[in-house]
């Protein structure tokens, strides 16, 4: 008896129990039963977790829809209040008897004190980290009370702002007192030039309670040591926390398989010391299925699982989907300047894609389905890369899972954008914590191509006149030092330690500036000439960087999206409501100015919205083609921006409700794996083949046909040649004057076929811009066939009809094509899919093109 007592005191007793009692871990979802309350008000209302205060207020009819009309200003009070959330959960004796318990908050926005059963567990202060809190000693049998107190992020920032005594150059922070930079909280939530200001609070990612025995896997890293066609060497690295007080033996088992193939199992016995243990399981796979980016083949994924067994029982396990590939960023001095390109599985890849912003002002509303749809939209538009821009967030796991599955490379910024930041020890330690957390969370993903310190801070420091803001030079010096500390020291050091094989760059753009031509030859560039520089789209033909990581042009969302926030009385370019949804000061005027270069500018609002969409598509397509043509000097094109966080006028190619703008279709065409592209150079029309395919096409034929807008063929020719793989070349040159005999009313139709006669690309070249064309008043006729969930529209016209836009009143409907040109005499079937389409209930279609509305 005495002996037993001693053993108990020494803590060995649980070890004895261990031998027989180890069970599978239990994960209890704690997203249920939450209530919330405004501090000081005493009223508790039902809440949704994961969620935000704003959404909970809306759901309880305590807040008007912030997206509607000019409601943004009316909801600003929320950010200045403190809020509490609470829930209870019950545990039984057996659960309580488990050896360890971890309360896991995957995301708290942002200043959150966590209380459990009278104990203050944590004062969270960083939206970008998860909190794993050991709670074994705090849990109770029966009811457990969990409460989270959110301090207003504005109020928390104020003393910092006051004691700093100066204003940071955070122009996107739409407030008189700019406190955003003090917090590790999504910058865009304080406002942006496409963003509503909703400085949220809330439990924004899931909450779980994990009960377990013996050990827990704290991290699982699939380190790809080397990968080739012949052999992949992989190291599976586990961080295992052993919760027994003396060493214990464990068996670590790795199983992996490819699709439905046989499962391979490897195992090893290890001794786990109390506390943290590192366990490595190297494995080699011969002739691996390689993960390929979109357009190059399948994004092949293996299923890996690591299990820790103690006494033959699985006490912990972790799964990963693993894409085996190499990704290298080649940034080297060369004869032209400094290269910047991605090499995937040893082949240079021309990057095509866009910049991502957070998909909602209220983040937890982005469901898994929305993430998958968004990445699929990128994939369907022939993109192979998305840049997660630094003014948003480190995205959810589901986003990177989708990118893994669909072959989309991710350029990941650390979350800093467009302003200097503090660099005091508290701030730096928060950043270090967040870098470690997110690097570990994301580093096993096949899609993750690089880390980038920030968006446009270096550029701002050099060229946006920030230095002149500070009369005290010491402040500016401190900001410059702060940049070095954050982006040249701290972040690269953590990347090197935790993710050594991944490329890191201090910021984007690396060096180039769009107003300084001599700098374009160096690495990546953000060319804002067509927007802030108010230049025509043709400037993109000559302002060629080594890699274009941002450029863009705005358009309104289509009318059905405008109708979600405005009433017909507001349908005017400069109405107060429209202006509340146009955050760029020069926006409307510039849209009209640039439109006048290419199109007749209409008076009618709806027509202007339509033509603005067409204009944006035309302009960005022009840029994508220029960048592709200039390969290999230029090796990438990422336009600004893919998506919206609320219904707004912006540079996006997809609106808040998921509707593709004209630009998304034009981008899809311009990013085609093989694209014919005609470009006038001197007296010649050069017809390029832009190929991102890995195989060449020998004996290809190019047919050229000049026809008038009624379909009469005036000139025809066929030439033969070769389409080289993964290259842009002039396939054929033709004297421009011979083709453009009637530039106002003819077009050139180009068709490229492979040796078997399969069409590789078919494109139209117009000799003039629409405003200088004699476009016919084409009569477009159409037939509709309607089924459940789907509607087929077959269109035809005897004369050319340009930029046909089919509108349907259902948000997020998918079109097999839209914003397309119909050649004279052509018939085209468009398939529209939406759950809201019902057989027998005719949908209201509105069809317009450049010269008319179809009746
Ligand atoms: O304005 C559109 C986008 C932004 O939303 C986003 O921050 O990184 N934009 C513009 C620029 N960068 C970005 C370039 N900014 C400037 C150019 C010239 C003068 C001042 C700012 C994105």
mmCIF file of N, CA and C and ligand atoms in Angstrom, residues 192-194 389 418 455-456 464 514 528 532 550 640 651, ligand 1:
data_model
loop_
_atom_site.group_PDB
_atom_site.id
_atom_site.type_symbol
_atom_site.label_atom_id
_atom_site.label_comp_id
_atom_site.label_asym_id
_atom_site.label_seq_id
_atom_site.Cartn_x
_atom_site.Cartn_y
_atom_site.Cartn_z
ATOM 1 N N UNK A 192 -10.100 49.233 -47.571
ATOM 2 C CA UNK A 192 -9.097 49.185 -48.637
ATOM 3 C C UNK A 192 -9.699 49.907 -49.847
ATOM 4 N N UNK A 193 -8.963 49.980 -50.940
ATOM 5 C CA UNK A 193 -9.535 50.745 -52.048
ATOM 6 C C UNK A 193 -10.518 49.932 -52.888
ATOM 7 N N UNK A 194 -10.890 48.766 -52.401
ATOM 8 C CA UNK A 194 -12.017 47.977 -52.896
ATOM 9 C C UNK A 194 -12.798 47.406 -51.716
ATOM 10 N N UNK A 389 -2.311 37.729 -51.531
ATOM 11 C CA UNK A 389 -1.762 39.079 -51.339
ATOM 12 C C UNK A 389 -1.700 39.470 -49.862
ATOM 13 N N UNK A 418 1.465 47.778 -47.868
ATOM 14 C CA UNK A 418 1.245 49.187 -48.204
ATOM 15 C C UNK A 418 1.432 50.182 -47.064
ATOM 16 N N UNK A 455 3.597 43.148 -49.309
ATOM 17 C CA UNK A 455 3.161 43.811 -50.527
ATOM 18 C C UNK A 455 3.516 45.303 -50.491
ATOM 19 N N UNK A 456 4.363 45.708 -51.414
ATOM 20 C CA UNK A 456 4.590 47.117 -51.759
ATOM 21 C C UNK A 456 5.064 48.026 -50.624
ATOM 22 N N UNK A 464 6.650 56.665 -52.484
ATOM 23 C CA UNK A 464 5.345 57.252 -52.197
ATOM 24 C C UNK A 464 5.436 58.468 -51.266
ATOM 25 N N UNK A 514 6.839 50.967 -61.396
ATOM 26 C CA UNK A 514 6.198 51.135 -62.707
ATOM 27 C C UNK A 514 6.471 52.474 -63.369
ATOM 28 N N UNK A 528 1.182 49.718 -62.581
ATOM 29 C CA UNK A 528 -0.089 50.421 -62.396
ATOM 30 C C UNK A 528 -0.248 51.586 -63.373
ATOM 31 N N UNK A 532 -3.246 54.051 -62.313
ATOM 32 C CA UNK A 532 -2.815 55.321 -61.726
ATOM 33 C C UNK A 532 -2.092 56.196 -62.744
ATOM 34 N N UNK A 550 1.436 42.313 -60.582
ATOM 35 C CA UNK A 550 0.184 43.077 -60.424
ATOM 36 C C UNK A 550 0.022 44.037 -61.588
ATOM 37 N N UNK A 640 -4.319 41.953 -61.215
ATOM 38 C CA UNK A 640 -4.998 42.406 -60.010
ATOM 39 C C UNK A 640 -6.459 42.588 -60.365
ATOM 40 N N UNK A 651 -11.267 45.982 -59.357
ATOM 41 C CA UNK A 651 -10.404 45.443 -60.420
ATOM 42 C C UNK A 651 -10.640 43.930 -60.602
HETATM 43 O O1 LIG B 1 -5.360 49.987 -56.099
HETATM 44 C C1 LIG B 1 -5.482 48.653 -56.450
HETATM 45 C C2 LIG B 1 -4.468 47.767 -55.776
HETATM 46 C C3 LIG B 1 -4.665 47.633 -54.282
HETATM 47 O O2 LIG B 1 -5.941 47.274 -53.942
HETATM 48 C C4 LIG B 1 -3.638 46.677 -53.672
HETATM 49 O O3 LIG B 1 -3.155 47.265 -52.496
HETATM 50 O O4 LIG B 1 -1.371 45.827 -53.966
HETATM 51 N N1 LIG B 1 -3.110 48.268 -55.926
HETATM 52 C C5 LIG B 1 -2.604 49.375 -56.503
HETATM 53 C C6 LIG B 1 -1.268 49.329 -56.309
HETATM 54 N N2 LIG B 1 -1.005 48.176 -55.612
HETATM 55 C C7 LIG B 1 -2.133 47.560 -55.370
HETATM 56 C C8 LIG B 1 -0.285 50.331 -56.707
HETATM 57 N N3 LIG B 1 -0.412 51.429 -55.839
HETATM 58 C C9 LIG B 1 -0.025 52.702 -56.076
HETATM 59 C C10 LIG B 1 0.427 53.133 -57.281
HETATM 60 C C11 LIG B 1 0.800 54.433 -57.442
HETATM 61 C C12 LIG B 1 0.743 55.345 -56.410
HETATM 62 C C13 LIG B 1 0.271 54.920 -55.194
HETATM 63 C C14 LIG B 1 -0.118 53.612 -55.023
HETATM 64 C C15 LIG B 1 -2.475 46.327 -54.599
#
